[in-house]
PDB file of C-alpha atoms in Angstrom:
ATOM      1  CA  MET A   1       7.100 -18.597  29.861  1.00  0.00           C
ATOM      2  CA  ASP A   2       7.463 -14.758  30.363  1.00  0.00           C
ATOM      3  CA  PRO A   3       4.067 -13.075  28.467  1.00  0.00           C
ATOM      4  CA  ARG A   4       7.305 -11.153  26.832  1.00  0.00           C
ATOM      5  CA  GLU A   5       9.143 -13.860  25.242  1.00  0.00           C
ATOM      6  CA  HIS A   6       5.306 -16.015  24.205  1.00  0.00           C
ATOM      7  CA  LYS A   7       5.167 -12.908  21.984  1.00  0.00           C
ATOM      8  CA  ASN A   8       8.619 -12.548  20.965  1.00  0.00           C
ATOM      9  CA  LYS A   9       8.588 -16.102  19.602  1.00  0.00           C
ATOM     10  CA  LEU A  10       5.400 -16.088  17.855  1.00  0.00           C
ATOM     11  CA  LYS A  11       6.376 -12.791  16.001  1.00  0.00           C
ATOM     12  CA  LYS A  12       9.394 -15.007  14.440  1.00  0.00           C
ATOM     13  CA  ILE A  13       6.882 -17.896  13.943  1.00  0.00           C
ATOM     14  CA  VAL A  14       4.457 -15.482  12.120  1.00  0.00           C
ATOM     15  CA  TYR A  15       7.313 -14.071  10.157  1.00  0.00           C
ATOM     16  CA  LYS A  16       8.668 -17.119   9.057  1.00  0.00           C
ATOM     17  CA  TYR A  17       5.673 -18.786   8.418  1.00  0.00           C
ATOM     18  CA  LYS A  18       3.378 -16.385   7.324  1.00  0.00           C
ATOM     19  CA  LYS A  19       0.950 -17.964   4.849  1.00  0.00           C
ATOM     20  CA  GLU A  20       0.751 -21.148   6.592  1.00  0.00           C
ATOM     21  CA  PHE A  21       0.744 -19.433   9.946  1.00  0.00           C
ATOM     22  CA  PHE A  22      -2.660 -17.169   9.318  1.00  0.00           C
ATOM     23  CA  ILE A  23      -4.625 -20.478   8.278  1.00  0.00           C
ATOM     24  CA  PHE A  24      -4.946 -21.058  11.562  1.00  0.00           C
ATOM     25  CA  ILE A  25      -4.899 -17.705  13.557  1.00  0.00           C
ATOM     26  CA  ASP A  26      -8.163 -17.673  14.752  1.00  0.00           C
ATOM     27  CA  GLU A  27      -8.210 -21.532  16.116  1.00  0.00           C
ATOM     28  CA  MET A  28      -5.582 -20.672  18.259  1.00  0.00           C
ATOM     29  CA  ASN A  29      -6.576 -17.268  19.443  1.00  0.00           C
ATOM     30  CA  LYS A  30      -9.678 -19.448  20.108  1.00  0.00           C
ATOM     31  CA  LEU A  31      -7.160 -21.757  22.066  1.00  0.00           C
ATOM     32  CA  GLY A  32      -5.380 -18.977  23.498  1.00  0.00           C
ATOM     33  CA  LYS A  33      -8.380 -16.764  25.673  1.00  0.00           C
ATOM     34  CA  ASN A  34      -6.800 -17.753  28.792  1.00  0.00           C
ATOM     35  CA  SER A  35      -3.349 -16.486  27.080  1.00  0.00           C
ATOM     36  CA  LYS A  36      -1.858 -12.754  28.378  1.00  0.00           C
ATOM     37  CA  CYS A  37      -0.693 -12.683  24.151  1.00  0.00           C
ATOM     38  CA  GLN A  38      -3.158 -13.599  21.420  1.00  0.00           C
ATOM     39  CA  VAL A  39      -1.965 -14.280  18.031  1.00  0.00           C
ATOM     40  CA  SER A  40      -3.158 -10.884  16.594  1.00  0.00           C
ATOM     41  CA  ASP A  41      -1.000  -9.146  18.518  1.00  0.00           C
ATOM     42  CA  VAL A  42       2.724 -10.034  16.576  1.00  0.00           C
ATOM     43  CA  ALA A  43       0.268 -10.629  13.236  1.00  0.00           C
ATOM     44  CA  ALA A  44       2.164  -8.631  10.817  1.00  0.00           C
ATOM     45  CA  LEU A  45       0.778  -6.633   7.414  1.00  0.00           C
ATOM     46  CA  ASP A  46       1.933  -7.000   4.019  1.00  0.00           C
ATOM     47  CA  CYS A  47       2.164  -4.306   1.418  1.00  0.00           C
ATOM     48  CA  TYR A  48       2.672  -4.056  -1.713  1.00  0.00           C
ATOM     49  CA  VAL A  49       6.154  -1.406  -2.463  1.00  0.00           C
ATOM     50  CA  CYS A  50       7.657   0.437  -5.267  1.00  0.00           C
ATOM     51  CA  THR A  51       8.380   3.637  -5.616  1.00  0.00           C
ATOM     52  CA  ASN A  52       7.994   6.289  -8.572  1.00  0.00           C
ATOM     53  CA  GLN A  53       7.461   3.309 -10.997  1.00  0.00           C
ATOM     54  CA  THR A  54       5.836   4.714 -14.374  1.00  0.00           C
ATOM     55  CA  GLY A  55       2.417   3.423 -13.787  1.00  0.00           C
ATOM     56  CA  ASN A  56       0.821   0.686 -11.710  1.00  0.00           C
ATOM     57  CA  VAL A  57       3.021  -2.768 -13.763  1.00  0.00           C
ATOM     58  CA  GLU A  58       5.838  -4.770 -12.915  1.00  0.00           C
ATOM     59  CA  LYS A  59       7.701  -3.524  -9.567  1.00  0.00           C
ATOM     60  CA  CYS A  60       4.683  -2.101  -7.939  1.00  0.00           C
ATOM     61  CA  LEU A  61       2.117  -6.047  -8.740  1.00  0.00           C
ATOM     62  CA  ASN A  62       5.190  -7.844  -7.351  1.00  0.00           C
ATOM     63  CA  THR A  63       7.469  -6.999  -4.606  1.00  0.00           C
ATOM     64  CA  LEU A  64       5.687  -7.510  -1.176  1.00  0.00           C
ATOM     65  CA  ARG A  65       7.278  -6.048   1.976  1.00  0.00           C
ATOM     66  CA  THR A  66       6.447  -7.356   5.222  1.00  0.00           C
ATOM     67  CA  CYS A  67       5.312  -3.670   7.413  1.00  0.00           C
ATOM     68  CA  GLU A  68       7.399  -3.265  10.131  1.00  0.00           C
ATOM     69  CA  PRO A  69       5.654  -3.392  13.750  1.00  0.00           C
ATOM     70  CA  GLY A  70       3.879  -0.511  14.189  1.00  0.00           C
ATOM     71  CA  GLU A  71       3.366   0.082  10.406  1.00  0.00           C
ATOM     72  CA  ASP A  72      -0.612  -0.777  10.073  1.00  0.00           C
ATOM     73  CA  VAL A  73      -1.971   0.473   7.131  1.00  0.00           C
ATOM     74  CA  CYS A  74      -0.486   0.390   3.000  1.00  0.00           C
ATOM     75  CA  GLY A  75      -0.258   3.706   1.454  1.00  0.00           C
ATOM     76  CA  THR A  76       0.062   4.603  -2.235  1.00  0.00           C
ATOM     77  CA  GLU A  77       0.629   7.938  -3.522  1.00  0.00           C
ATOM     78  CA  ILE A  78      -0.317   8.637  -7.538  1.00  0.00           C
ATOM     79  CA  ARG A  79       1.122  11.519  -9.124  1.00  0.00           C
ATOM     80  CA  TRP A  80       0.594  12.702 -13.208  1.00  0.00           C
ATOM     81  CA  GLY A  81       3.686  15.068 -14.244  1.00  0.00           C
ATOM     82  CA  SER A  82       7.025  15.090 -15.075  1.00  0.00           C
ATOM     83  CA  LEU A  83      10.550  14.178 -13.627  1.00  0.00           C
ATOM     84  CA  PRO A  84      12.582  15.135 -12.010  1.00  0.00           C
ATOM     85  CA  TYR A  85      11.019  18.170 -11.616  1.00  0.00           C
ATOM     86  CA  PHE A  86       7.445  19.145 -12.121  1.00  0.00           C
ATOM     87  CA  SER A  87       6.989  21.286 -14.741  1.00  0.00           C
ATOM     88  CA  GLN A  88       4.433  23.093 -17.192  1.00  0.00           C
ATOM     89  CA  GLY A  89       4.050  22.174 -20.390  1.00  0.00           C
ATOM     90  CA  ALA A  90       7.021  18.537 -20.051  1.00  0.00           C
ATOM     91  CA  LEU A  91       6.050  15.346 -21.267  1.00  0.00           C
ATOM     92  CA  LYS A  92       3.677  13.766 -18.718  1.00  0.00           C
ATOM     93  CA  GLN A  93       2.897  10.649 -17.039  1.00  0.00           C
ATOM     94  CA  TYR A  94       1.919   8.466 -14.189  1.00  0.00           C
ATOM     95  CA  TYR A  95       4.400   7.839 -11.183  1.00  0.00           C
ATOM     96  CA  VAL A  96       3.366   5.542  -8.423  1.00  0.00           C
ATOM     97  CA  SER A  97       4.527   4.697  -4.993  1.00  0.00           C
ATOM     98  CA  LYS A  98       3.396   2.196  -2.485  1.00  0.00           C
ATOM     99  CA  ARG A  99       4.805   1.703   1.082  1.00  0.00           C
ATOM    100  CA  CYS A 100       4.458   0.627   4.571  1.00  0.00           C
ATOM    101  CA  MET A 101       3.390   3.118   7.040  1.00  0.00           C
ATOM    102  CA  THR A 102       1.555   4.338  10.261  1.00  0.00           C
ATOM    103  CA  LYS A 103      -2.057   4.970  10.099  1.00  0.00           C
ATOM    104  CA  GLN A 104      -1.174   8.799  11.310  1.00  0.00           C
ATOM    105  CA  GLN A 105       1.681   8.909   8.548  1.00  0.00           C
ATOM    106  CA  CYS A 106      -0.849   7.974   5.980  1.00  0.00           C
ATOM    107  CA  GLN A 107      -3.801  10.605   6.602  1.00  0.00           C
ATOM    108  CA  ALA A 108      -1.884  13.156   7.500  1.00  0.00           C
ATOM    109  CA  LYS A 109       0.429  12.185   3.792  1.00  0.00           C
ATOM    110  CA  ARG A 110      -3.397  12.036   2.169  1.00  0.00           C
ATOM    111  CA  LYS A 111      -4.309  15.551   3.987  1.00  0.00           C
ATOM    112  CA  ARG A 112      -1.429  17.220   2.856  1.00  0.00           C
ATOM    113  CA  HIS A 113      -2.135  16.154  -0.730  1.00  0.00           C
ATOM    114  CA  MET A 114      -5.592  16.709  -0.911  1.00  0.00           C
ATOM    115  CA  PRO A 115      -5.391  19.803  -2.904  1.00  0.00           C
ATOM    116  CA  TYR A 116      -3.281  18.793  -5.169  1.00  0.00           C
ATOM    117  CA  CYS A 117      -5.676  15.694  -5.860  1.00  0.00           C
ATOM    118  CA  THR A 118      -7.399  17.039  -9.372  1.00  0.00           C
ATOM    119  CA  HIS A 119      -6.878  14.676 -11.737  1.00  0.00           C
ATOM    120  CA  ILE A 120      -6.991  17.193 -14.768  1.00  0.00           C
ATOM    121  CA  TRP A 121      -4.985  16.077 -17.382  1.00  0.00           C
ATOM    122  CA  TYR A 122      -3.033  19.165 -18.369  1.00  0.00           C
ATOM    123  CA  GLU A 123      -2.001  19.828 -15.125  1.00  0.00           C
ATOM    124  CA  ASP A 124       0.436  18.198 -12.396  1.00  0.00           C
ATOM    125  CA  TRP A 125      -0.958  16.654  -9.717  1.00  0.00           C
ATOM    126  CA  SER A 126      -0.957  13.827  -6.702  1.00  0.00           C
ATOM    127  CA  CYS A 127      -3.092  12.197  -4.680  1.00  0.00           C
ATOM    128  CA  HIS A 128      -2.591   9.791  -2.038  1.00  0.00           C
ATOM    129  CA  GLU A 129      -4.651   7.035  -0.583  1.00  0.00           C
ATOM    130  CA  CYS A 130      -4.453   4.392   2.673  1.00  0.00           C
ATOM    131  CA  CYS A 131      -5.859   0.816   3.042  1.00  0.00           C
ATOM    132  CA  GLN A 132      -5.900  -1.682   5.930  1.00  0.00           C
ATOM    133  CA  GLY A 133      -5.008  -5.270   4.980  1.00  0.00           C
ATOM    134  CA  ASP A 134      -2.846  -7.406   3.568  1.00  0.00           C
ATOM    135  CA  ARG A 135      -2.280  -6.688  -0.015  1.00  0.00           C
ATOM    136  CA  CYS A 136      -4.628  -4.051   0.032  1.00  0.00           C
ATOM    137  CA  ASN A 137      -2.822  -1.434  -1.581  1.00  0.00           C
ATOM    138  CA  TYR A 138      -2.635  -3.930  -5.111  1.00  0.00           C
ATOM    139  CA  PHE A 139      -5.275  -1.470  -7.435  1.00  0.00           C
ATOM    140  CA  ILE A 140      -4.351   2.314  -7.152  1.00  0.00           C
ATOM    141  CA  ILE A 141      -7.792   3.811  -6.039  1.00  0.00           C
ATOM    142  CA  SER A 142      -8.044   7.397  -6.407  1.00  0.00           C
ATOM    143  CA  GLY A 143     -10.926   9.390  -4.997  1.00  0.00           C
ATOM    144  CA  GLY A 144     -11.528   6.897  -1.719  1.00  0.00           C
ATOM    145  CA  GLU A 145     -12.764   8.894   1.972  1.00  0.00           C
ATOM    146  CA  LYS A 146     -12.272   5.792   3.992  1.00  0.00           C
ATOM    147  CA  LEU A 147      -9.209   4.457   5.260  1.00  0.00           C
ATOM    148  CA  SER A 148     -10.264   1.335   3.613  1.00  0.00           C
ATOM    149  CA  ALA A 149      -9.760  -0.512   0.157  1.00  0.00           C
ATOM    150  CA  MET A 150     -12.580  -0.331  -2.146  1.00  0.00           C
ATOM    151  CA  PRO A 151     -13.958  -3.183  -4.115  1.00  0.00           C
ATOM    152  CA  THR A 152     -13.819  -1.110  -7.633  1.00  0.00           C
ATOM    153  CA  VAL A 153     -10.908   0.513  -9.453  1.00  0.00           C
ATOM    154  CA  THR A 154     -12.132   4.074 -10.531  1.00  0.00           C
ATOM    155  CA  LEU A 155     -11.381   5.836 -13.620  1.00  0.00           C
ATOM    156  CA  THR A 156      -7.894   7.146 -12.315  1.00  0.00           C
ATOM    157  CA  ALA A 157      -6.711   3.512 -12.474  1.00  0.00           C
ATOM    158  CA  VAL A 158      -8.143   2.410 -15.571  1.00  0.00           C
ATOM    159  CA  LEU A 159      -6.947   5.291 -17.640  1.00  0.00           C
ATOM    160  CA  ALA A 160      -3.225   4.868 -15.340  1.00  0.00           C
ATOM    161  CA  THR A 161      -3.230   1.122 -16.659  1.00  0.00           C
ATOM    162  CA  LEU A 162      -4.706   2.010 -19.824  1.00  0.00           C
ATOM    163  CA  LEU A 163      -1.987   4.013 -20.781  1.00  0.00           C
ATOM    164  CA  THR A 164       0.865   1.944 -19.510  1.00  0.00           C
ATOM    165  CA  VAL A 165      -0.657  -1.038 -21.656  1.00  0.00           C
ATOM    166  CA  VAL A 166      -0.653   1.615 -24.877  1.00  0.00           C
ATOM    167  CA  ARG A 167       2.973   3.098 -23.914  1.00  0.00           C
ATOM    168  CA  ASN A 168       4.351  -0.404 -23.605  1.00  0.00           C
ATOM    169  CA  PHE A 169       2.822  -1.674 -26.866  1.00  0.00           C
ATOM    170  CA  LEU A 170       3.914   1.430 -28.654  1.00  0.00           C
ATOM    171  CA  HIS A 171       7.437   0.920 -28.097  1.00  0.00           C
TER     172      HIS A 171
END
């Protein structure tokens, strides 16, 4: 079989049976040492996805997407402010967006947001984070320096979750 056909066939299997398939990745790669195509060449990333949700709840925690080939990181943007336009004095709240991205896109977006990532409660601000690994963007992690998932939730994530819970409880 042509290596490209072999790779395409494996991609279809990965997308169709991803959960069960990853259990066998290591064993298949060990067996396929003489093959021109490894299972890791076709493995796809899963990220949580949502757009402008008012907190890291519901859709942001329940909607998964298998990323396209080349999209190798999960991106998370958290904004504090008012919509549709950020304006001083308006009611402020958190807005969360998550998606699949390329590492280059995510790093560029993170760099663009860096000057506005102040976490000052009375000002509008926005931060962007990148992580690698299946479902690594479950938590909102803001302020990390590396392109990886951090094991603990920062104060911002805790406050965002608490504010959302309190707001939902009161309404």
